[in-house]
């Protein structure tokens, strides 16, 4: 079974530029998550989708971050304009949903803002 | 609210030593509990899980028991190897929202 796919793996941009990350979840997984992991910290949930609807985006900085999952499968996370403090790993994850709800993570997209 | 507290690292041990990484949680209801591992330059991998009280999760020689009375899910391994060097995250999932909360992580380094 293929895992959660993310791209690009690494990105370096200057502050005030924009960047987009793509995620393809495990086939059949209805729930998709984007997490931000700053170096030395645990992952923080940015946004959670159930199919193509947003379940929770309470910690998404909406003035600069946006995410979509138009067809209920793959998803894009965009940052515009980027700030230095956005340097982090952006982790996409997916799950089937339901009671035994194991969440599977991709390898992450590593963003450095200079 | 729901939260997870892990022992702070870094933890440095010699090869073949016994490992314990403490994790306690605060939650309403009956969450599922997880340990994830993150090797350098990689994403998070599920190490083990337990979905109800007194369940024991195990994988690759690691074990953790879901203790409701002490609200704990401590990670243990009897004999660590250099390849176990990584960051370990304790996490809880409250199924009603399909939402997972992570601890801050514990960095483990094993000396040959």
Coordinates of N, CA and C in Angstrom, one line a residue:
Chain A
X1 N 0.9 -1.2 0.0 CA 0.0 0.0 0.0 C 0.9 1.2 0.0
X2 N 0.6 2.2 -0.9 CA 1.4 3.4 -1.0 C 1.0 4.2 0.2
X3 N 2.1 5.0 0.7 CA 1.9 5.9 1.8 C 1.4 7.2 1.4
X4 N 1.5 8.2 2.4 CA 1.1 9.6 2.1 C 2.3 10.2 1.3
X5 N 2.0 10.8 0.2 CA 3.0 11.4 -0.7 C 3.0 12.9 -0.5
X6 N 4.1 13.5 -0.4 CA 4.2 14.9 -0.3 C 5.3 15.4 -1.3
X7 N 5.1 16.7 -1.8 CA 6.1 17.3 -2.5 C 5.9 18.8 -2.4
X8 N 7.0 19.6 -2.6 CA 8.4 19.1 -2.7 C 8.9 18.7 -1.3
X9 N 10.0 18.0 -1.3 CA 10.6 17.6 0.0 C 11.3 18.8 0.7
X10 N 11.9 19.6 -0.1 CA 12.7 20.7 0.4 C 12.4 21.9 -0.4
X11 N 12.3 23.1 0.3 CA 12.1 24.3 -0.4 C 12.8 25.5 0.4
X12 N 13.5 26.3 -0.3 CA 14.1 27.5 0.3 C 13.6 28.7 -0.5
X13 N 13.0 29.6 0.3 CA 12.4 30.8 -0.4 C 12.8 32.1 0.5
X14 N 12.7 33.2 -0.1 CA 13.0 34.4 0.6 C 11.7 34.9 1.2
X15 N 11.8 35.7 2.3 CA 10.6 36.2 3.0 C 9.8 37.0 2.0
X16 N 8.5 37.0 2.2 CA 7.5 37.7 1.4 C 7.2 36.9 0.0
X17 N 8.0 35.9 -0.3 CA 7.6 35.1 -1.4 C 6.5 34.1 -1.0
X18 N 6.0 33.4 -2.0 CA 5.0 32.4 -1.8 C 5.5 31.0 -2.1
X19 N 4.8 30.0 -1.5 CA 5.2 28.6 -1.7 C 3.9 27.7 -1.6
X20 N 3.9 26.6 -2.3 CA 2.8 25.7 -2.2 C 3.3 24.3 -2.0
X21 N 2.6 23.5 -1.1 CA 3.0 22.2 -0.9 C 1.8 21.3 -1.3
X22 N 2.1 20.1 -1.8 CA 1.1 19.2 -2.3 C 1.1 17.9 -1.5
X23 N -0.1 17.3 -1.3 CA -0.2 16.1 -0.6 C -1.2 15.2 -1.2
X24 N -0.8 13.9 -1.4 CA -1.7 12.9 -1.8 C -1.9 11.8 -0.7
X25 N -3.0 11.7 -0.1 CA -3.2 10.8 1.0 C -3.2 9.3 0.6
X26 N -3.3 8.5 1.6 CA -3.5 7.0 1.3 C -4.8 6.8 0.6
X27 N -4.9 6.0 -0.4 CA -6.1 5.8 -1.1 C -7.3 5.4 -0.1
X28 N -8.4 6.0 -0.3 CA -9.6 5.7 0.6 C -9.6 6.4 1.9
X29 N -8.6 7.2 2.2 CA -8.6 7.9 3.5 C -9.4 9.2 3.3
X30 N -10.5 9.3 4.1 CA -11.4 10.5 4.0 C -10.8 11.7 4.7
X31 N -10.1 11.5 5.8 CA -9.6 12.6 6.6 C -8.1 12.9 6.2
X32 N -7.9 14.2 6.0 CA -6.5 14.7 5.7 C -6.2 15.8 6.6
X33 N -4.9 15.8 7.1 CA -4.4 16.8 8.0 C -3.2 17.5 7.4
X34 N -3.0 18.7 7.8 CA -1.8 19.4 7.6 C -1.3 19.9 9.0
X35 N 0.0 19.5 9.3 CA 0.6 19.9 10.5 C 1.8 20.7 10.2
X36 N 2.1 21.6 11.1 CA 3.4 22.4 11.1 C 4.3 21.9 12.3
X37 N 5.5 21.6 11.9 CA 6.4 21.2 13.0 C 7.7 22.0 13.0
X38 N 7.8 22.9 13.9 CA 8.9 23.8 14.1 C 10.0 23.0 14.8
X39 N 11.2 23.2 14.4 CA 12.4 22.4 14.9 C 12.4 22.4 16.5
X40 N 12.4 21.2 17.0 CA 12.4 21.0 18.4 C 11.1 20.9 19.1
X41 N 10.0 21.0 18.3 CA 8.7 21.0 18.9 C 7.9 19.8 18.3
X42 N 6.7 19.6 18.9 CA 5.8 18.6 18.4 C 5.0 19.2 17.3
X43 N 4.4 18.4 16.5 CA 3.6 18.9 15.4 C 2.3 19.6 15.9
X44 N 2.0 20.7 15.2 CA 0.8 21.5 15.5 C -0.2 21.4 14.3
X45 N -1.4 21.1 14.6 CA -2.4 20.9 13.6 C -2.7 22.3 13.0
X46 N -2.6 22.4 11.7 CA -3.0 23.6 11.0 C -4.5 23.5 10.5
X47 N -4.8 22.4 9.8 CA -6.1 22.2 9.2 C -6.4 20.8 9.1
X48 N -7.7 20.4 9.2 CA -8.2 19.1 9.1 C -9.3 19.1 8.1
X49 N -9.3 18.2 7.1 CA -10.4 18.0 6.2 C -11.0 16.7 6.4
X50 N -12.3 16.7 6.2 CA -13.1 15.4 6.1 C -13.7 15.4 4.7
X51 N -13.2 14.5 3.8 CA -13.5 14.6 2.4 C -13.0 16.0 1.9
X52 N -13.9 16.8 1.3 CA -13.4 18.1 0.8 C -13.9 19.2 1.7
X53 N -14.4 18.9 2.9 CA -14.9 19.9 3.8 C -13.9 20.1 5.0
X54 N -13.8 21.4 5.5 CA -12.9 21.7 6.5 C -13.6 21.4 7.9
X55 N -12.9 20.5 8.7 CA -13.4 20.2 10.0 C -12.9 21.1 11.1
X56 N -11.6 21.5 10.9 CA -10.9 22.4 11.9 C -9.8 23.1 11.3
X57 N -9.9 24.4 11.3 CA -8.8 25.3 10.8 C -8.5 26.4 11.8
X58 N -8.8 26.1 13.1 CA -8.7 27.1 14.1 C -7.3 27.6 14.4
X59 N -6.3 26.8 14.0 CA -4.9 27.3 14.2 C -4.2 27.6 12.9
X60 N -4.9 27.8 11.9 CA -4.4 28.2 10.6 C -4.3 29.7 10.5
X61 N -3.1 30.3 10.3 CA -3.0 31.7 10.2 C -3.6 32.2 8.8
X62 N -4.8 32.5 8.9 CA -5.6 32.7 7.6 C -5.2 33.9 6.8
X63 N -4.4 34.8 7.4 CA -4.0 36.0 6.7 C -2.9 35.6 5.7
X64 N -2.3 34.5 5.9 CA -1.2 34.1 5.0 C -1.2 32.7 4.5
X65 N -1.9 31.8 5.2 CA -2.0 30.4 4.9 C -3.3 30.1 4.3
X66 N -3.3 29.2 3.3 CA -4.6 28.7 2.8 C -4.4 27.2 2.4
X67 N -5.5 26.5 2.4 CA -5.4 25.1 2.0 C -6.7 24.7 1.4
X68 N -6.6 23.8 0.4 CA -7.8 23.3 -0.2 C -7.7 21.8 -0.5
X69 N -8.8 21.2 -0.7 CA -8.9 19.8 -1.0 C -10.1 19.6 -1.9
X70 N -10.0 20.1 -3.1 CA -11.2 20.3 -3.9 C -12.0 19.1 -4.3
X71 N -11.3 18.0 -4.6 CA -12.0 16.8 -5.0 C -12.0 15.7 -3.9
X72 N -11.7 16.1 -2.7 CA -11.7 15.2 -1.6 C -10.6 14.1 -1.6
X73 N -9.6 14.4 -2.4 CA -8.4 13.5 -2.5 C -7.2 14.2 -2.1
X74 N -6.4 14.7 -3.1 CA -5.2 15.4 -2.8 C -5.5 16.8 -2.3
X75 N -4.4 17.4 -1.7 CA -4.6 18.7 -1.1 C -3.4 19.6 -1.3
X76 N -3.6 20.9 -1.3 CA -2.5 21.9 -1.4 C -2.6 22.9 -0.3
X77 N -1.4 23.1 0.3 CA -1.2 24.1 1.3 C -0.4 25.2 0.8
X78 N -0.8 26.5 0.9 CA -0.1 27.6 0.3 C 0.2 28.6 1.4
X79 N 1.4 29.2 1.3 CA 1.8 30.3 2.2 C 2.1 31.5 1.4
X80 N 1.5 32.6 1.7 CA 1.7 33.8 0.9 C 1.3 35.1 1.7
X81 N 2.2 36.0 2.0 CA 3.6 35.9 1.9 C 4.3 35.2 3.0
X82 N 5.4 34.6 2.8 CA 6.1 33.8 3.8 C 6.8 34.7 4.8
X83 N 6.9 34.3 6.0 CA 7.7 35.0 7.0 C 8.8 34.1 7.5
X84 N 9.8 34.7 8.2 CA 10.9 33.9 8.7 C 10.4 32.8 9.6
X85 N 9.4 33.1 10.4 CA 9.0 32.1 11.4 C 8.2 31.0 10.8
X86 N 7.9 31.0 9.5 CA 7.2 29.9 8.9 C 8.2 28.8 8.5
X87 N 9.5 29.0 8.8 CA 10.5 27.9 8.6 C 10.1 26.7 9.5
X88 N 9.8 25.6 8.9 CA 9.3 24.4 9.6 C 9.2 23.3 8.6
X89 N 8.8 22.1 9.2 CA 8.4 21.0 8.3 C 6.9 21.0 8.3
X90 N 6.4 20.8 7.1 CA 4.9 20.8 6.9 C 4.6 19.3 6.6
X91 N 3.9 18.7 7.6 CA 3.5 17.3 7.5 C 2.1 17.1 7.1
X92 N 1.9 16.3 6.1 CA 0.6 15.9 5.7 C 0.3 14.5 6.3
X93 N -0.9 14.3 6.7 CA -1.3 13.0 7.2 C -2.7 12.6 6.8
X94 N -3.0 11.3 6.9 CA -4.4 10.9 6.5 C -4.8 9.8 7.4
X95 N -6.1 9.6 7.5 CA -6.7 8.5 8.2 C -8.0 8.1 7.6
X96 N -8.5 6.9 7.9 CA -9.7 6.4 7.4 C -10.9 7.1 8.1
X97 N -10.7 7.4 9.4 CA -11.8 7.9 10.1 C -12.5 6.8 10.9
X98 N -13.3 7.1 11.9 CA -13.9 6.0 12.6 C -13.2 5.8 14.0
X99 N -13.6 4.8 14.7 CA -13.1 4.6 16.1 C -11.6 4.4 16.1
X100 N -11.1 3.3 15.5 CA -9.6 3.0 15.5 C -9.0 3.9 14.4
X101 N -8.6 5.0 14.8 CA -8.4 6.0 13.8 C -6.9 6.4 13.7
X102 N -6.1 5.4 13.3 CA -4.6 5.6 13.2 C -4.4 6.6 12.1
X103 N -3.5 7.6 12.4 CA -3.1 8.6 11.4 C -1.7 8.3 10.9
X104 N -1.6 8.3 9.6 CA -0.4 8.0 8.9 C 0.2 9.3 8.3
X105 N 1.5 9.5 8.4 CA 2.2 10.7 8.0 C 3.0 10.5 6.8
X106 N 3.1 11.6 6.0 CA 4.1 11.6 4.9 C 5.4 12.0 5.5
X107 N 6.4 12.1 4.6 CA 7.8 12.4 5.0 C 8.0 13.9 5.3
X108 N 7.1 14.7 4.9 CA 7.2 16.1 5.2 C 7.8 16.9 4.1
X109 N 7.4 18.2 4.1 CA 8.0 19.2 3.2 C 8.8 20.2 4.1
X110 N 10.1 20.3 3.9 CA 10.9 21.1 4.7 C 11.1 22.5 4.1
X111 N 10.6 23.5 4.8 CA 10.6 24.9 4.3 C 11.6 25.7 5.1
X112 N 12.5 26.4 4.4 CA 13.4 27.4 5.0 C 13.1 28.7 4.4
X113 N 12.8 29.7 5.2 CA 12.5 31.1 4.7 C 13.7 31.9 5.2
X114 N 14.3 32.6 4.2 CA 15.6 33.4 4.5 C 15.3 34.8 4.2
Chain B
X1 N -8.9 20.9 29.1 CA -8.8 20.4 27.8 C -7.9 19.2 27.7
X2 N -7.7 18.7 26.5 CA -6.9 17.5 26.3 C -5.4 17.9 26.1
X3 N -4.5 17.2 26.7 CA -3.1 17.5 26.5 C -2.2 16.3 26.8
X4 N -1.0 16.4 26.3 CA 0.0 15.3 26.5 C 1.3 15.9 27.1
X5 N 1.8 15.3 28.1 CA 3.1 15.8 28.7 C 4.1 14.7 28.6
X6 N 5.3 15.0 28.0 CA 6.3 14.0 27.9 C 7.5 14.4 28.7
X7 N 8.4 13.5 29.2 CA 9.6 13.9 29.8 C 10.5 14.6 28.8
X8 N 11.2 15.6 29.4 CA 12.0 16.4 28.5 C 13.3 15.6 28.2
X9 N 13.8 15.9 27.0 CA 15.1 15.3 26.6 C 16.2 16.3 26.6
X10 N 17.3 16.0 26.0 CA 17.6 14.7 25.4 C 17.9 13.7 26.4
X11 N 17.6 12.4 26.0 CA 18.0 11.3 26.8 C 19.1 10.6 26.1
X12 N 20.2 10.3 26.8 CA 21.4 9.7 26.2 C 21.7 8.4 27.0
X13 N 21.7 7.3 26.3 CA 21.9 6.0 27.0 C 23.0 5.2 26.2
X14 N 23.6 4.3 26.9 CA 24.5 3.4 26.2 C 23.7 2.2 25.6
X15 N 24.3 1.6 24.5 CA 23.7 0.5 23.9 C 23.4 -0.6 24.9
X16 N 22.3 -1.2 24.7 CA 21.8 -2.3 25.6 C 21.2 -1.9 26.9
X17 N 21.2 -0.6 27.1 CA 20.5 -0.1 28.4 C 19.0 -0.2 28.3
X18 N 18.4 -0.1 29.5 CA 16.9 -0.1 29.6 C 16.4 1.3 29.4
X19 N 15.3 1.4 28.6 CA 14.8 2.7 28.3 C 13.4 2.9 28.8
X20 N 13.1 4.1 29.4 CA 11.8 4.5 29.8 C 11.7 6.0 29.4
X21 N 10.6 6.3 28.6 CA 10.3 7.6 28.3 C 8.9 7.8 28.8
X22 N 8.7 8.8 29.8 CA 7.4 9.0 30.5 C 6.5 9.8 29.6
X23 N 5.2 9.5 29.7 CA 4.2 10.2 29.0 C 2.9 10.2 29.9
X24 N 2.4 11.3 30.2 CA 1.1 11.4 30.9 C 0.1 12.2 30.1
X25 N -1.2 12.0 30.3 CA -2.1 12.7 29.4 C -3.3 13.3 30.3
X26 N -3.9 14.2 29.8 CA -5.2 14.7 30.3 C -6.2 14.7 29.2
X27 N -7.3 14.0 29.5 CA -8.3 13.9 28.4 C -9.7 13.7 29.0
X28 N -10.7 14.2 28.3 CA -12.1 13.8 28.6 C -12.4 12.6 27.8
X29 N -13.2 11.7 28.4 CA -13.6 10.5 27.6 C -12.5 9.5 27.6
X30 N -12.5 8.7 26.5 CA -11.5 7.6 26.4 C -10.7 7.7 25.2
X31 N -9.6 8.4 25.2 CA -8.8 8.6 24.0 C -8.1 7.3 23.6
X32 N -7.6 7.2 22.4 CA -6.6 6.3 22.0 C -5.2 6.9 22.2
X33 N -4.2 6.1 22.5 CA -2.9 6.6 22.8 C -1.9 6.0 21.8
X34 N -0.9 6.8 21.4 CA 0.1 6.4 20.4 C 1.5 6.9 20.8
X35 N 2.4 6.1 20.3 CA 3.8 6.6 20.2 C 4.2 6.6 18.8
X36 N 4.7 7.8 18.4 CA 5.3 8.0 17.0 C 6.8 8.2 17.2
X37 N 7.6 7.8 16.1 CA 9.0 8.0 16.1 C 9.4 8.7 14.9
X38 N 10.3 9.6 15.0 CA 10.8 10.5 13.9 C 12.3 10.3 13.8
X39 N 12.8 9.6 12.8 CA 14.2 9.5 12.5 C 14.7 10.8 11.8
X40 N 16.0 11.1 11.9 CA 16.5 12.3 11.3 C 16.1 12.4 9.9
X41 N 15.6 13.6 9.5 CA 15.2 13.9 8.1 C 14.0 13.2 7.6
X42 N 13.2 12.5 8.5 CA 12.1 11.8 8.0 C 10.8 12.3 8.7
X43 N 9.7 11.8 8.2 CA 8.4 12.1 8.8 C 8.1 11.3 10.0
X44 N 6.9 11.4 10.6 CA 6.6 10.6 11.8 C 6.1 9.2 11.3
X45 N 6.6 8.2 12.1 CA 6.1 6.8 11.8 C 5.4 6.3 13.1
X46 N 4.3 5.6 12.9 CA 3.6 5.0 14.0 C 4.5 3.9 14.6
X47 N 4.8 4.0 15.9 CA 5.5 2.9 16.6 C 4.6 1.9 17.2
X48 N 3.7 2.4 18.0 CA 2.7 1.5 18.6 C 1.5 2.3 19.1
X49 N 0.4 1.6 19.4 CA -0.8 2.2 19.9 C -1.5 1.4 20.9
X50 N -2.4 2.0 21.6 CA -3.4 1.3 22.5 C -4.7 2.0 22.5
X51 N -5.8 1.3 22.4 CA -7.1 2.0 22.2 C -7.9 2.0 23.5
X52 N -7.6 1.2 24.5 CA -8.4 1.2 25.7 C -7.6 0.9 26.9
X53 N -8.1 1.1 28.1 CA -7.4 0.9 29.3 C -6.9 -0.5 29.4
X54 N -5.6 -0.6 29.9 CA -4.9 -1.9 30.2 C -4.4 -2.5 28.9
X55 N -4.7 -1.9 27.7 CA -4.1 -2.5 26.5 C -2.6 -2.2 26.5
X56 N -1.9 -3.1 25.9 CA -0.4 -3.0 25.8 C -0.1 -2.9 24.3
X57 N 0.5 -1.8 23.8 CA 1.0 -1.8 22.5 C 2.4 -2.2 22.4
X58 N 2.8 -2.9 21.4 CA 4.2 -3.3 21.3 C 4.7 -3.4 19.8
X59 N 5.9 -3.1 19.6 CA 6.5 -3.1 18.2 C 8.0 -2.9 18.3
X60 N 8.8 -3.7 17.6 CA 10.2 -3.5 17.5 C 10.9 -3.6 18.9
X61 N 10.3 -4.3 19.8 CA 10.9 -4.4 21.1 C 10.4 -3.3 22.1
X62 N 9.7 -2.3 21.6 CA 9.2 -1.3 22.4 C 7.8 -1.7 22.9
X63 N 7.4 -1.2 24.2 CA 6.1 -1.5 24.7 C 5.6 -0.3 25.5
X64 N 4.3 -0.2 25.5 CA 3.7 0.8 26.4 C 2.3 0.3 26.8
X65 N 1.9 0.6 28.0 CA 0.6 0.1 28.6 C -0.2 1.3 28.9
X66 N -1.5 1.3 28.5 CA -2.5 2.3 28.7 C -2.9 2.2 30.1
X67 N -2.5 3.1 31.0 CA -2.9 3.1 32.4 C -3.9 4.2 32.7
X68 N -5.1 3.9 32.8 CA -6.1 4.9 33.0 C -6.0 5.5 34.5
X69 N -5.7 4.6 35.4 CA -5.7 5.1 36.8 C -4.6 6.1 37.1
X70 N -3.5 6.0 36.3 CA -2.4 7.0 36.4 C -2.3 7.9 35.2
X71 N -3.3 7.8 34.3 CA -3.3 8.6 33.0 C -1.9 8.6 32.4
X72 N -1.3 7.4 32.2 CA 0.0 7.4 31.7 C 0.1 6.4 30.5
X73 N 1.2 6.5 29.7 CA 1.4 5.6 28.6 C 3.0 5.7 28.4
X74 N 3.7 5.2 29.3 CA 5.2 5.2 29.3 C 5.7 4.3 28.3
X75 N 6.7 4.7 27.5 CA 7.4 3.9 26.5 C 8.6 3.2 27.2
X76 N 8.7 1.9 26.9 CA 9.8 1.1 27.5 C 10.5 0.2 26.4
X77 N 11.8 0.0 26.6 CA 12.5 -1.0 25.8 C 13.6 -1.6 26.6
X78 N 13.7 -2.9 26.6 CA 14.6 -3.6 27.5 C 16.1 -3.4 27.1
X79 N 16.4 -3.3 25.8 CA 17.8 -3.2 25.4 C 17.8 -2.3 24.1
X80 N 18.3 -1.1 24.3 CA 18.2 -0.2 23.1 C 19.5 -0.4 22.2
X81 N 19.3 0.0 21.0 CA 20.3 -0.1 20.0 C 20.6 1.3 19.4
X82 N 21.8 1.4 18.8 CA 22.1 2.7 18.2 C 21.1 3.2 17.2
X83 N 20.5 2.2 16.5 CA 19.5 2.5 15.5 C 18.2 3.1 16.1
X84 N 18.0 3.0 17.4 CA 16.8 3.6 18.1 C 17.0 5.1 18.3
X85 N 18.1 5.6 18.0 CA 18.3 7.1 18.1 C 17.3 7.8 17.2
X86 N 16.5 8.7 17.8 CA 15.4 9.3 17.1 C 14.7 10.3 18.1
X87 N 13.6 10.9 17.6 CA 12.8 11.7 18.5 C 11.5 10.9 18.6
X88 N 11.0 10.8 19.9 CA 9.8 10.0 20.2 C 8.7 10.9 20.6
X89 N 7.5 10.8 20.0 CA 6.4 11.6 20.4 C 5.2 10.8 20.9
X90 N 4.7 11.1 22.1 CA 3.5 10.5 22.6 C 2.3 11.3 22.1
X91 N 1.2 10.7 21.8 CA 0.1 11.4 21.3 C -1.2 10.8 21.7
X92 N -2.3 11.6 21.8 CA -3.6 11.0 22.1 C -4.5 11.5 21.0
X93 N -5.5 10.6 20.8 CA -6.5 10.8 19.7 C -7.9 10.7 20.4
X94 N -8.7 11.8 20.3 CA -10.0 11.7 20.7 C -10.9 11.5 19.5
X95 N -11.5 10.3 19.5 CA -12.1 9.8 18.2 C -13.3 10.6 17.8
X96 N -13.9 11.3 18.7 CA -15.1 12.0 18.3 C -14.8 13.1 17.3
X97 N -13.6 13.6 17.3 CA -13.2 14.7 16.4 C -12.1 14.2 15.4
X98 N -11.7 12.9 15.6 CA -10.6 12.4 14.8 C -9.4 13.3 14.8
X99 N -9.1 13.8 16.0 CA -8.1 14.8 16.2 C -7.0 14.3 17.1
X100 N -5.7 14.4 16.7 CA -4.6 13.9 17.5 C -3.8 15.1 18.1
X101 N -3.4 14.9 19.3 CA -2.6 15.9 20.0 C -1.3 15.3 20.4
X102 N -0.2 16.0 20.1 CA 1.2 15.5 20.3 C 1.8 16.1 21.5
X103 N 2.6 15.3 22.2 CA 3.6 15.9 23.2 C 4.7 16.6 22.4
X104 N 5.6 17.2 23.2 CA 6.7 18.0 22.6 C 7.8 17.2 22.1
X105 N 7.8 15.9 22.3 CA 8.9 15.0 21.8 C 10.0 14.9 22.8
X106 N 10.6 13.7 22.7 CA 11.8 13.4 23.5 C 12.9 12.8 22.6
X107 N 14.0 13.6 22.6 CA 15.1 13.1 21.7 C 15.9 12.0 22.4
X108 N 16.1 10.9 21.8 CA 16.9 9.8 22.3 C 18.2 9.6 21.5
X109 N 19.3 9.6 22.2 CA 20.6 9.3 21.6 C 21.2 8.1 22.3
X110 N 21.6 7.1 21.5 CA 22.2 5.9 22.0 C 23.7 5.8 21.6
X111 N 24.5 5.7 22.6 CA 26.0 5.6 22.4 C 26.4 4.1 22.2
X112 N 27.3 3.9 21.2 CA 27.7 2.5 20.9 C 28.5 2.0 22.1

